[in-house]
PDB file of C-alpha atoms in Angstrom:
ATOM      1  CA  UNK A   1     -49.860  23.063 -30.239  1.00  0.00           C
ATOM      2  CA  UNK A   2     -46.809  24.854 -31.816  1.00  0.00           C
ATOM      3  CA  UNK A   3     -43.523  23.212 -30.645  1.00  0.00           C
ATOM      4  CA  UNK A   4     -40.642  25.557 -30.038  1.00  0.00           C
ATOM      5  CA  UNK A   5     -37.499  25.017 -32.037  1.00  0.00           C
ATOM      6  CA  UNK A   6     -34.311  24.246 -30.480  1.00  0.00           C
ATOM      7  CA  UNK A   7     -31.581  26.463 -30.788  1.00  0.00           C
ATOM      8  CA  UNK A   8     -27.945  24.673 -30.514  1.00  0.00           C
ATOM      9  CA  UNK A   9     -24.126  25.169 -31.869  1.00  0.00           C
ATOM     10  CA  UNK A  10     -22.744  22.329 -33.257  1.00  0.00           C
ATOM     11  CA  UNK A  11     -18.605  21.457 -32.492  1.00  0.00           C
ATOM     12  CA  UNK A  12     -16.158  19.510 -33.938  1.00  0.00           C
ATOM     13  CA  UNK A  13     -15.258  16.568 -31.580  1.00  0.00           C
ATOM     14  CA  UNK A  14     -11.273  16.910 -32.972  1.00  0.00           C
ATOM     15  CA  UNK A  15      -9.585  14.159 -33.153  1.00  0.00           C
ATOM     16  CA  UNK A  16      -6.771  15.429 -30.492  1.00  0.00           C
ATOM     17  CA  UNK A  17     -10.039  15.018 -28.450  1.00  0.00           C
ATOM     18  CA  UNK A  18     -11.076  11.709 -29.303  1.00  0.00           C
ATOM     19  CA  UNK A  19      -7.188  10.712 -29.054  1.00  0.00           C
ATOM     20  CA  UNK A  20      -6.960  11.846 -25.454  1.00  0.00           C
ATOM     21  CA  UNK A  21     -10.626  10.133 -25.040  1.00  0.00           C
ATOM     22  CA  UNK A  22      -8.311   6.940 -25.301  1.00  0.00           C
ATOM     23  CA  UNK A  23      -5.345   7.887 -23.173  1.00  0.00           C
ATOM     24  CA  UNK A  24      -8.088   8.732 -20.159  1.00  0.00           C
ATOM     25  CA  UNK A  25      -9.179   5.269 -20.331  1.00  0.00           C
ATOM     26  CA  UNK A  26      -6.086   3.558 -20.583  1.00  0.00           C
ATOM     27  CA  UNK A  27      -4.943   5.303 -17.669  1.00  0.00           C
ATOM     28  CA  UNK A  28      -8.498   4.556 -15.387  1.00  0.00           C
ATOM     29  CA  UNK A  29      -6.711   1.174 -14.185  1.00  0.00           C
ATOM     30  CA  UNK A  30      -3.727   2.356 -12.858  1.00  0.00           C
ATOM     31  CA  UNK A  31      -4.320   2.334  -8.911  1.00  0.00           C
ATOM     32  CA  UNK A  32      -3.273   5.885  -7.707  1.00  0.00           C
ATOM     33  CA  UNK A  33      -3.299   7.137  -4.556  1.00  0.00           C
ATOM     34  CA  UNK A  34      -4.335  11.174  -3.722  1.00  0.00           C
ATOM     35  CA  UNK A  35      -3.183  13.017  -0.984  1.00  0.00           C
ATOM     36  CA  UNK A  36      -4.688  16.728  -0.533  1.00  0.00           C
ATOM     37  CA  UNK A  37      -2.431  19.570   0.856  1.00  0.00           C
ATOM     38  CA  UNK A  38      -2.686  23.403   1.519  1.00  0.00           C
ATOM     39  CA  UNK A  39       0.733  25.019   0.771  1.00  0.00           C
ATOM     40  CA  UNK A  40       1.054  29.061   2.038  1.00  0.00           C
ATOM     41  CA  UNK A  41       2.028  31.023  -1.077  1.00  0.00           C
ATOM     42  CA  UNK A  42       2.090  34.407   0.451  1.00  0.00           C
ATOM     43  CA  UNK A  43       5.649  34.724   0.622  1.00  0.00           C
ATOM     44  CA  UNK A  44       5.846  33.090  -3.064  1.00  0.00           C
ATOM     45  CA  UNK A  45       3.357  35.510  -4.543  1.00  0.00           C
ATOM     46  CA  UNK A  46       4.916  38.086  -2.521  1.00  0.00           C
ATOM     47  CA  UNK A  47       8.387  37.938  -4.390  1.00  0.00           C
ATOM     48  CA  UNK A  48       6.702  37.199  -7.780  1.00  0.00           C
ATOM     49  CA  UNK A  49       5.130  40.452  -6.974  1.00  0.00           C
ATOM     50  CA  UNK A  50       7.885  42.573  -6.362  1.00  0.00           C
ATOM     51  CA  UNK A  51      10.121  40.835  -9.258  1.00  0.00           C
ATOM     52  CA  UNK A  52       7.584  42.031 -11.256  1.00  0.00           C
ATOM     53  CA  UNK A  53       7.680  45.518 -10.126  1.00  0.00           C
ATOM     54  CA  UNK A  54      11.334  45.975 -10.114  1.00  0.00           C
ATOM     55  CA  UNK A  55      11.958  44.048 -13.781  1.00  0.00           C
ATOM     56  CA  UNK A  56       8.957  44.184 -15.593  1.00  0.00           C
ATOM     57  CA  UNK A  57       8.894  40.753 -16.185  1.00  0.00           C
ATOM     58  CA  UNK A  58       5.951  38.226 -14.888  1.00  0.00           C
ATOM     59  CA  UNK A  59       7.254  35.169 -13.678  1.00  0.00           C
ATOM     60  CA  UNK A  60       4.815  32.231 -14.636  1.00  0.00           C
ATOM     61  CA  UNK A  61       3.692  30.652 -11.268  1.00  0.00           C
ATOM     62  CA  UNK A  62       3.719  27.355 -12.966  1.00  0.00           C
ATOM     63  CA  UNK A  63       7.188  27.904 -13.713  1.00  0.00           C
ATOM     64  CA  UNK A  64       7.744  28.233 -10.129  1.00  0.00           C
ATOM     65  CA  UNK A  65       5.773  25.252  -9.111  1.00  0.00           C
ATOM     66  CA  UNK A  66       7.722  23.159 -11.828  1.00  0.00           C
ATOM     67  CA  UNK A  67      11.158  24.453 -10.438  1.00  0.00           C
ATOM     68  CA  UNK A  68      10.380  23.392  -6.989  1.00  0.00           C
ATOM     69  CA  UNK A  69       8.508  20.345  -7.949  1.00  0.00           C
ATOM     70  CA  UNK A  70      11.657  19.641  -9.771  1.00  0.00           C
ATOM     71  CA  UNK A  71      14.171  19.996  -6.934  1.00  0.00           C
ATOM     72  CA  UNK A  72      12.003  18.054  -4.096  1.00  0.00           C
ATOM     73  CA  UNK A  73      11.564  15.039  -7.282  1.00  0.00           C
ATOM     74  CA  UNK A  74      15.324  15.273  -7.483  1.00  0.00           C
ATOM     75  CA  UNK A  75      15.813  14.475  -3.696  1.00  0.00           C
ATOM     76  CA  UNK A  76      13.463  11.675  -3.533  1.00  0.00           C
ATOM     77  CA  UNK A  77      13.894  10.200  -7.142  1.00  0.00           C
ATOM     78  CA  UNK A  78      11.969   7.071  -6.383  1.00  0.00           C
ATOM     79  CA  UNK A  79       8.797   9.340  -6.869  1.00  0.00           C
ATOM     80  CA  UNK A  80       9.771   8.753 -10.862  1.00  0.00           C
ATOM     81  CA  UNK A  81      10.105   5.407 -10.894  1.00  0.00           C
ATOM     82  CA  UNK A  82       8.747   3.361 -13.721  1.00  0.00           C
ATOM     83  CA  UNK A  83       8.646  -0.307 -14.540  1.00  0.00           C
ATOM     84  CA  UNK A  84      11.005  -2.183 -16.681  1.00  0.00           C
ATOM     85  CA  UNK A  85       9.649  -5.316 -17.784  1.00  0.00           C
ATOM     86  CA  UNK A  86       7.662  -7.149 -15.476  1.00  0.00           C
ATOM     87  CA  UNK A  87      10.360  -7.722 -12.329  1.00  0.00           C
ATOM     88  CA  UNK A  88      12.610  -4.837 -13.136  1.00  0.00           C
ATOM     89  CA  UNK A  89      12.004  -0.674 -11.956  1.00  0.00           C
ATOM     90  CA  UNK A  90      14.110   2.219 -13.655  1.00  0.00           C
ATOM     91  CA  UNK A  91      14.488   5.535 -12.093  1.00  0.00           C
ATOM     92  CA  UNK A  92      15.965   8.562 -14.475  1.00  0.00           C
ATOM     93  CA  UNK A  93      18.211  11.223 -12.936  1.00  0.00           C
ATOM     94  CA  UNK A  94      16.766  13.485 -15.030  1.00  0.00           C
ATOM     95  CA  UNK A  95      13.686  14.834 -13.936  1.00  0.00           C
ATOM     96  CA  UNK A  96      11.009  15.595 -16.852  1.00  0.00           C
ATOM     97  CA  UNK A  97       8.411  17.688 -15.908  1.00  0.00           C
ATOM     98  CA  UNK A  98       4.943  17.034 -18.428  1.00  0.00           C
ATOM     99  CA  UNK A  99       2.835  20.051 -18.402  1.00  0.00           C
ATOM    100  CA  UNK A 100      -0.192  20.882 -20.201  1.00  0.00           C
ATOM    101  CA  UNK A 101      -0.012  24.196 -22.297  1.00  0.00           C
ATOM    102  CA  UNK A 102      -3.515  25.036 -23.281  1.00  0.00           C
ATOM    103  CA  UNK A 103      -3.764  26.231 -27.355  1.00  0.00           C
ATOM    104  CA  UNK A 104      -6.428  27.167 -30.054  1.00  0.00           C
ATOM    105  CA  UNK A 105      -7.233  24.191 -32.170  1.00  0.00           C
ATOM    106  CA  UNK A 106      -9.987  24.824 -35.118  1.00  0.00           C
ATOM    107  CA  UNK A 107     -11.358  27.295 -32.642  1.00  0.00           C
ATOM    108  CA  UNK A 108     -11.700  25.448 -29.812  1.00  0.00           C
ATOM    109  CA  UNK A 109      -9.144  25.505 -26.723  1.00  0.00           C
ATOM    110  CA  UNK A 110      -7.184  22.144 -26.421  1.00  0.00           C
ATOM    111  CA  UNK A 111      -4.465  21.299 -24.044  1.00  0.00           C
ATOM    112  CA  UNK A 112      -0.912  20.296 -25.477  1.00  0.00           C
ATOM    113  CA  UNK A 113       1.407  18.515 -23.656  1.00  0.00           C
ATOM    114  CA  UNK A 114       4.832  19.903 -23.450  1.00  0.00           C
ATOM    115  CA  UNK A 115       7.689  18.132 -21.799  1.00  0.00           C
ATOM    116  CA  UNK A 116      10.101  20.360 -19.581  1.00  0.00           C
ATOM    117  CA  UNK A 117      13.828  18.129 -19.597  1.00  0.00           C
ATOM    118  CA  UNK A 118      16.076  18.135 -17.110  1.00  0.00           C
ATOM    119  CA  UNK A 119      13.902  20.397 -15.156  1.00  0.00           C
ATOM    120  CA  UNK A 120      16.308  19.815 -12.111  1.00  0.00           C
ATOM    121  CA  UNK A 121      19.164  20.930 -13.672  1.00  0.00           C
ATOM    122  CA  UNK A 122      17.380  24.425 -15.070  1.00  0.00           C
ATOM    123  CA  UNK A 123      16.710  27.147 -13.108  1.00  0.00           C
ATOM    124  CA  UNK A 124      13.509  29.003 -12.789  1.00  0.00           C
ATOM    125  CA  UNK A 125      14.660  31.584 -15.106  1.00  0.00           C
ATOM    126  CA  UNK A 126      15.488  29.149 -17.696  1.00  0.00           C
ATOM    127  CA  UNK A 127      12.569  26.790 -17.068  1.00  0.00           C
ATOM    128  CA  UNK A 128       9.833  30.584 -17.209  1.00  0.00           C
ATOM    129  CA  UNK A 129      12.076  31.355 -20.679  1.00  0.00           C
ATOM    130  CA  UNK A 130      11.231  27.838 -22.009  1.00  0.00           C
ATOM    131  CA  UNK A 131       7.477  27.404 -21.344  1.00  0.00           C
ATOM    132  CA  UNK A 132       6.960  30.919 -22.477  1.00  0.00           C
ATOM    133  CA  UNK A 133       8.296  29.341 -25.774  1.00  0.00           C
ATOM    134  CA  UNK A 134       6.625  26.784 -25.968  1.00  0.00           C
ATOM    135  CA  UNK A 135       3.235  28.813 -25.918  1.00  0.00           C
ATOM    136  CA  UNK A 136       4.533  30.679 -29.152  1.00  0.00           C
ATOM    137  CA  UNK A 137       5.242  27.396 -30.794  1.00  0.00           C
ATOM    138  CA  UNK A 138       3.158  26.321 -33.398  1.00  0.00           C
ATOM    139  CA  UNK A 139       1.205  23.194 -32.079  1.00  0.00           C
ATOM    140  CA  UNK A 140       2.538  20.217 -34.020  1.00  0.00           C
ATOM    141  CA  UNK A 141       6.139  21.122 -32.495  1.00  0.00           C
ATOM    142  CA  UNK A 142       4.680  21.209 -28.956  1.00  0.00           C
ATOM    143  CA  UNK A 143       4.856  17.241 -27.782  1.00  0.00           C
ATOM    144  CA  UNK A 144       7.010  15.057 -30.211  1.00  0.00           C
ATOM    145  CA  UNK A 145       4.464  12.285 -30.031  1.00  0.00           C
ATOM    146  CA  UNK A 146       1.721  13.726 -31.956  1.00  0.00           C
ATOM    147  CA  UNK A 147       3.859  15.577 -34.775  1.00  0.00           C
ATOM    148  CA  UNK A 148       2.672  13.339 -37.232  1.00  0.00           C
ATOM    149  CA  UNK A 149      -0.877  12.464 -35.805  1.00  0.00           C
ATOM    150  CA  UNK A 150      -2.689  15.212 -37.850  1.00  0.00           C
ATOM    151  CA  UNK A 151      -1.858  12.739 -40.713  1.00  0.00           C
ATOM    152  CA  UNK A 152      -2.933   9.428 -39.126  1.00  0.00           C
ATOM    153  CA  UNK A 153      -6.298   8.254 -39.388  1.00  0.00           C
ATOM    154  CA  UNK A 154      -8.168   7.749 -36.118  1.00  0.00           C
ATOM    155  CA  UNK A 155      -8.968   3.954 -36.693  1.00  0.00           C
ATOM    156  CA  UNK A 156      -5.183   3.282 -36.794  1.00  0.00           C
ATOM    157  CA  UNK A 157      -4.820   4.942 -33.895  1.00  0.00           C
ATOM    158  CA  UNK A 158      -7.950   3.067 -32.109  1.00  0.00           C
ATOM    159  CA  UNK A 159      -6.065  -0.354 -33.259  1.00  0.00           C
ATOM    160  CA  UNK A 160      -2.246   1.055 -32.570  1.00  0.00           C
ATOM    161  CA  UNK A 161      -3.027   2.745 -29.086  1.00  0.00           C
ATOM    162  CA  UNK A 162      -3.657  -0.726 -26.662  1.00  0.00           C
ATOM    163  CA  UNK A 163      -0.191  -1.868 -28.339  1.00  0.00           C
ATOM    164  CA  UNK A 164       1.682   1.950 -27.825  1.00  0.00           C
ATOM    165  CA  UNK A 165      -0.322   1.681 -24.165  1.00  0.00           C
ATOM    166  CA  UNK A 166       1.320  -1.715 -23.421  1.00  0.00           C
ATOM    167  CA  UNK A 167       4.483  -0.521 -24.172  1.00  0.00           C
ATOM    168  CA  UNK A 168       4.469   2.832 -22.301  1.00  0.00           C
ATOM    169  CA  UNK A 169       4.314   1.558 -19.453  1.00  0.00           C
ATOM    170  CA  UNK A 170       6.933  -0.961 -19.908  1.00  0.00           C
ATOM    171  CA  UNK A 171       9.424   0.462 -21.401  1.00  0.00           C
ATOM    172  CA  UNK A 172      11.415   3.567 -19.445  1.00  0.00           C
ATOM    173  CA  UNK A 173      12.710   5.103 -22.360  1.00  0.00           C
ATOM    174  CA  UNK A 174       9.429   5.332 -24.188  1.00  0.00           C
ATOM    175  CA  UNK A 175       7.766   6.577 -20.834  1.00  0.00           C
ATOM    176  CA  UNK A 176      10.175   9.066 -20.505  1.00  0.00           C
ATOM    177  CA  UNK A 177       9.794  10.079 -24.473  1.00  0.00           C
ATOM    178  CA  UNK A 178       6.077  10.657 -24.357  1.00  0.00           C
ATOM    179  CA  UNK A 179       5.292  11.102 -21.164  1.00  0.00           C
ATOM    180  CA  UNK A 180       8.399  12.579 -18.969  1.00  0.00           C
ATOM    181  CA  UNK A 181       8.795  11.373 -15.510  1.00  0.00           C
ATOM    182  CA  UNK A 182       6.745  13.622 -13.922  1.00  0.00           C
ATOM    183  CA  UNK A 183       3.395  15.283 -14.377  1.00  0.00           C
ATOM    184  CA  UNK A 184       2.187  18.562 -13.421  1.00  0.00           C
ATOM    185  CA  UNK A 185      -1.649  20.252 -14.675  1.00  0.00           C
ATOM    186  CA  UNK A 186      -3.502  23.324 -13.719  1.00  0.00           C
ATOM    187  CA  UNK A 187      -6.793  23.905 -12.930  1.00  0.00           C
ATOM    188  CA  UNK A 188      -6.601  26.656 -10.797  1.00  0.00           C
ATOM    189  CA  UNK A 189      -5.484  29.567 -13.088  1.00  0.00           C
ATOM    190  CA  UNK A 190      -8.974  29.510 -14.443  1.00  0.00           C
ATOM    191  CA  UNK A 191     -10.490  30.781 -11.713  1.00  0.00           C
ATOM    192  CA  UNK A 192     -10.960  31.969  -7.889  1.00  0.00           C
ATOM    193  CA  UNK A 193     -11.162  30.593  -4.588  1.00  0.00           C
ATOM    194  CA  UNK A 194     -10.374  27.180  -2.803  1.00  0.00           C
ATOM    195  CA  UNK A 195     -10.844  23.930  -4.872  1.00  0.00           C
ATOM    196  CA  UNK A 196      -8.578  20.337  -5.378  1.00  0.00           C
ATOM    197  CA  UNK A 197      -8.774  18.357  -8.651  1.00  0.00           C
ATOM    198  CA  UNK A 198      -8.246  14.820  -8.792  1.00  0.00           C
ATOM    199  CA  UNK A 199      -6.622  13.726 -12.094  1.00  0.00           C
ATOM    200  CA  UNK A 200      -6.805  10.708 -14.353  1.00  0.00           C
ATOM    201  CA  UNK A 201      -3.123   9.320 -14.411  1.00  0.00           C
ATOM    202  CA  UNK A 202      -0.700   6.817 -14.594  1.00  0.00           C
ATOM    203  CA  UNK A 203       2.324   8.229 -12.787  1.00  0.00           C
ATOM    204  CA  UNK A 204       3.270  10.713 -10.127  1.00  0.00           C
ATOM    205  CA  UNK A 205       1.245  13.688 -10.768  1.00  0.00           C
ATOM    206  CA  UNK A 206       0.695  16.944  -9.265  1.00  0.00           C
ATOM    207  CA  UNK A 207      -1.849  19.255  -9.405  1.00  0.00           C
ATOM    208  CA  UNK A 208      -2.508  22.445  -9.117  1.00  0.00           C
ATOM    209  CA  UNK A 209      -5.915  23.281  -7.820  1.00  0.00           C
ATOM    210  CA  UNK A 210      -6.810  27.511  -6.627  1.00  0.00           C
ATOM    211  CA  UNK A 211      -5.839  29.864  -4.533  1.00  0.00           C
ATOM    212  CA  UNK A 212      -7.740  30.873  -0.900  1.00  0.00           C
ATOM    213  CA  UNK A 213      -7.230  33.531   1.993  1.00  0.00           C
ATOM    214  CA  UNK A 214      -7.742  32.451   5.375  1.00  0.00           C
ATOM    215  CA  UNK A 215      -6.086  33.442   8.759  1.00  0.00           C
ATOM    216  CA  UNK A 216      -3.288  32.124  10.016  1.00  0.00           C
ATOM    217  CA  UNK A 217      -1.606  31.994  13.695  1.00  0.00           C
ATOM    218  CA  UNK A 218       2.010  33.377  13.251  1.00  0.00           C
ATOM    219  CA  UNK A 219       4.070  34.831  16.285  1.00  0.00           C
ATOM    220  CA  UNK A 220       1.075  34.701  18.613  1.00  0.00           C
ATOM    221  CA  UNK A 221      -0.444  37.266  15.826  1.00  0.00           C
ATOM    222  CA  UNK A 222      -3.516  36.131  13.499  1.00  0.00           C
ATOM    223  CA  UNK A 223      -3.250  37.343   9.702  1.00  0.00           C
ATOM    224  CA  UNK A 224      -4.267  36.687   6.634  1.00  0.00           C
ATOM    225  CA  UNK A 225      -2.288  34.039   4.463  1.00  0.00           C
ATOM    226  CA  UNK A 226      -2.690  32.936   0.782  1.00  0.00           C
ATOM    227  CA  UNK A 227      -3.071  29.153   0.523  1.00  0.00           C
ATOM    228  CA  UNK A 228      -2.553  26.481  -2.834  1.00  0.00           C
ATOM    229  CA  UNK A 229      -4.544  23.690  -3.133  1.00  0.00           C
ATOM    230  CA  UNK A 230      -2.524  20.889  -4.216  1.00  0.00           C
ATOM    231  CA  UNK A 231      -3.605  17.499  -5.363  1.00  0.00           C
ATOM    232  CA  UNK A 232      -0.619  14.872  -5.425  1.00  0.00           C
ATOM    233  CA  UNK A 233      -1.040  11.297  -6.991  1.00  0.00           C
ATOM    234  CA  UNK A 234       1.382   8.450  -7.206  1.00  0.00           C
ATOM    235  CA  UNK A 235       0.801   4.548  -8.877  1.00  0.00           C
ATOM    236  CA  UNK A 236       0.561   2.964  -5.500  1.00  0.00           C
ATOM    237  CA  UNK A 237       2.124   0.212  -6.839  1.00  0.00           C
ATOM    238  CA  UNK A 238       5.170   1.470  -7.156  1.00  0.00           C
ATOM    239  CA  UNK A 239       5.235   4.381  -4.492  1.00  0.00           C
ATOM    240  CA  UNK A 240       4.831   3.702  -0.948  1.00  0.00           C
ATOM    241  CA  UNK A 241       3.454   6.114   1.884  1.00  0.00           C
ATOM    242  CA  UNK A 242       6.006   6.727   3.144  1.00  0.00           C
ATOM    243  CA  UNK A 243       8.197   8.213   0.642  1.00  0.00           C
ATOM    244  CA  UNK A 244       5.455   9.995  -0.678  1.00  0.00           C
ATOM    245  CA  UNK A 245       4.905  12.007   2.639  1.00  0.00           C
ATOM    246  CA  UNK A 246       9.005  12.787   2.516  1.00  0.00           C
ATOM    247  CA  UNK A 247       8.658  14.379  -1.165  1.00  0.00           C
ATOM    248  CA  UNK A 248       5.607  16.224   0.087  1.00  0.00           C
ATOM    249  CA  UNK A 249       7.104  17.776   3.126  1.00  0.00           C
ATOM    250  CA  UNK A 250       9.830  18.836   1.334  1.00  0.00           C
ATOM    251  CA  UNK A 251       7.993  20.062  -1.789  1.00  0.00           C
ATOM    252  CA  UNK A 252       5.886  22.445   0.514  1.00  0.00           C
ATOM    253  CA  UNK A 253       8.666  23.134   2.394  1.00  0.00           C
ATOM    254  CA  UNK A 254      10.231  24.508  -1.375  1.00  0.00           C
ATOM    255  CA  UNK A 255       7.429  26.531  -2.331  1.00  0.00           C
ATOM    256  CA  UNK A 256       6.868  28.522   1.226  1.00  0.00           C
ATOM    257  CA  UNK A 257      10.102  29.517   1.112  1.00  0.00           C
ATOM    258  CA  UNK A 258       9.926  30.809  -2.772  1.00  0.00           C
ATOM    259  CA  UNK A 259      12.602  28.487  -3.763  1.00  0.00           C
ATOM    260  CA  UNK A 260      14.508  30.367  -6.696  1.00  0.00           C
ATOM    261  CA  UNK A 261      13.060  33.282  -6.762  1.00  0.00           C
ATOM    262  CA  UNK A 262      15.498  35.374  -4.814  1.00  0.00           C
ATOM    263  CA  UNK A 263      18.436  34.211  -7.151  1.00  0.00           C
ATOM    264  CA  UNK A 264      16.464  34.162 -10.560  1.00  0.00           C
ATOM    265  CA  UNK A 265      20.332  34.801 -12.204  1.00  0.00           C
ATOM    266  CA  UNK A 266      21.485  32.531 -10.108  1.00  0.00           C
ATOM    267  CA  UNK A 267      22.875  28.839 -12.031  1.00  0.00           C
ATOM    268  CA  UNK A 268      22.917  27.059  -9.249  1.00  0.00           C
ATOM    269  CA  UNK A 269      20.681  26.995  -5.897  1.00  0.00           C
ATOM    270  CA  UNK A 270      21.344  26.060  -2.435  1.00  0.00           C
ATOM    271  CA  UNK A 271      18.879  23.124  -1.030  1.00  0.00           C
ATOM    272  CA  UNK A 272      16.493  24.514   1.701  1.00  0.00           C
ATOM    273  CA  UNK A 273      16.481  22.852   5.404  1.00  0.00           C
ATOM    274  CA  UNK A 274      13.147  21.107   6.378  1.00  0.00           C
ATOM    275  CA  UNK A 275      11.349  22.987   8.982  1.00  0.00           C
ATOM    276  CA  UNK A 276       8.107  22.441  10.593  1.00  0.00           C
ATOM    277  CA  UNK A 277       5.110  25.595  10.145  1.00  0.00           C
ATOM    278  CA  UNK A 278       2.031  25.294  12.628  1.00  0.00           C
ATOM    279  CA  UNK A 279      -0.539  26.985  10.814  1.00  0.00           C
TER     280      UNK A 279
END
């Protein structure tokens, strides 16, 4: 009996991959907590839409997400708290927003981090203009923490990471350095329809799952409305309930009303009022 031959492509496993390999499991014992929302984008989309038209210029979405993720963090800054020590809690007023930016590595597509500073004191404008720059950099210059690690072998970095781990998440600064205060990934540009992901991490995360139509009640009329899936996660042991459902109100509250786009010029942006939606 003649067996057929198998036909297969064989990959490098990069090291960036095998270094992130780590990370993930590092970050498996934190105990986070998820909560699942719906946000209406139509509005949002709607003014990206005609900004576009008027301009020229697409506005990234993510930029948008990461402006108003940034303003609702910097009303309820105990969403980036970290520990200090083992009795002791820092929070940062400035709010730095880690997002992945996804590049080609030895022909394969790996995600680089890229830390967004001060992302509470930029506005969307400014933060659009910087991640658009980042995606031109060349990768090394992307995330300050792996300049160098092209040059380290991976066995050092096996032995060094439980020691950088233990660290990290005891010392602010260094949190802050590597990791931002913030985190923000998403899955949902990569393709259609509903869908939630539910991330490996160690700190308050958000992310940013795809994008649905379904009908909506709205002045006694029913239409069609474009919903956001969006996955948030917090360390429950430093983040209560609570808080957490304050941040998210206010965070949807931020995107459905297109926070920053009407003034994309505009330094300085006036805080929205909390309403209440019945969808």
């Amino acid at each position: 009996m003649r067996k057929q031959s198998d036909h297969y492509e064989v990959l490098e496993y990069s090291k960036l991959r095998q270094a992130l390999a780590l990370t993930l499991k590092s970050a498996q014992h934190t105990p986070m907590i998820h909560g699942l929302l719906e946000v209406d984008v139509t509005e949002a989309r709607e003014l990206l839409r005609e900004h576009k038209a008027k301009t020229g210029e697409s506005i990234s979405f993510t930029a948008f997400i990461v402006t108003c993720l940034a303003r609702a963090i910097d009303e309820n800054k105990v969403l980036q708290v970290c520990r200090k020590g083992s009795g002791h809690l820092v929070i940062f007023d400035d709010v730095d927003v880690a997002t992945a930016i996804e590049r080609d590595m030895l022909g394969q597509k790996q995600p680089v981090i890229y830390i967004i500073r001060g992302a509470n004191k930029k506005t969307l404008g400014e933060i659009h203009r910087e991640i658009r720059q980042a995606q031109a950099q060349e990768v090394r210059q992307v995330w300050e923490g792996f300049q160098r690690f092209e040059f380290m072998p991976l066995i050092l970095f096996r032995f060094f990471w439980p020691i950088f781990w233990w660290l990290l998440v005891r010392s602010p600064r260094m949190f802050k350095k590597y990791g931002g205060t913030v985190g923000l990934s998403a899955i949902g540009m990569f393709g259609k329809g509903a869908g939630w992901g539910i991330p490996v991490s160690y700190r308050t995360q958000v992310t940013l799952g795809g994008i649905s139509q379904k009908p909506c009640v709205i002045d006694g009329q029913i239409v069609n409305r474009e919903y956001l899936c969006l996955t948030l996660s917090f360390d429950h042991t430093l983040v209560d309930g609570a808080p957490m459902a304050r941040f998210a109100g206010r965070f949807k509250e931020l995107i459905e009303r297109g926070y920053g786009l009407s003034g994309l010029a505009e330094t300085n942006a006036i805080p929205l009022p909390l309403t209440t939606h019945v969808h």
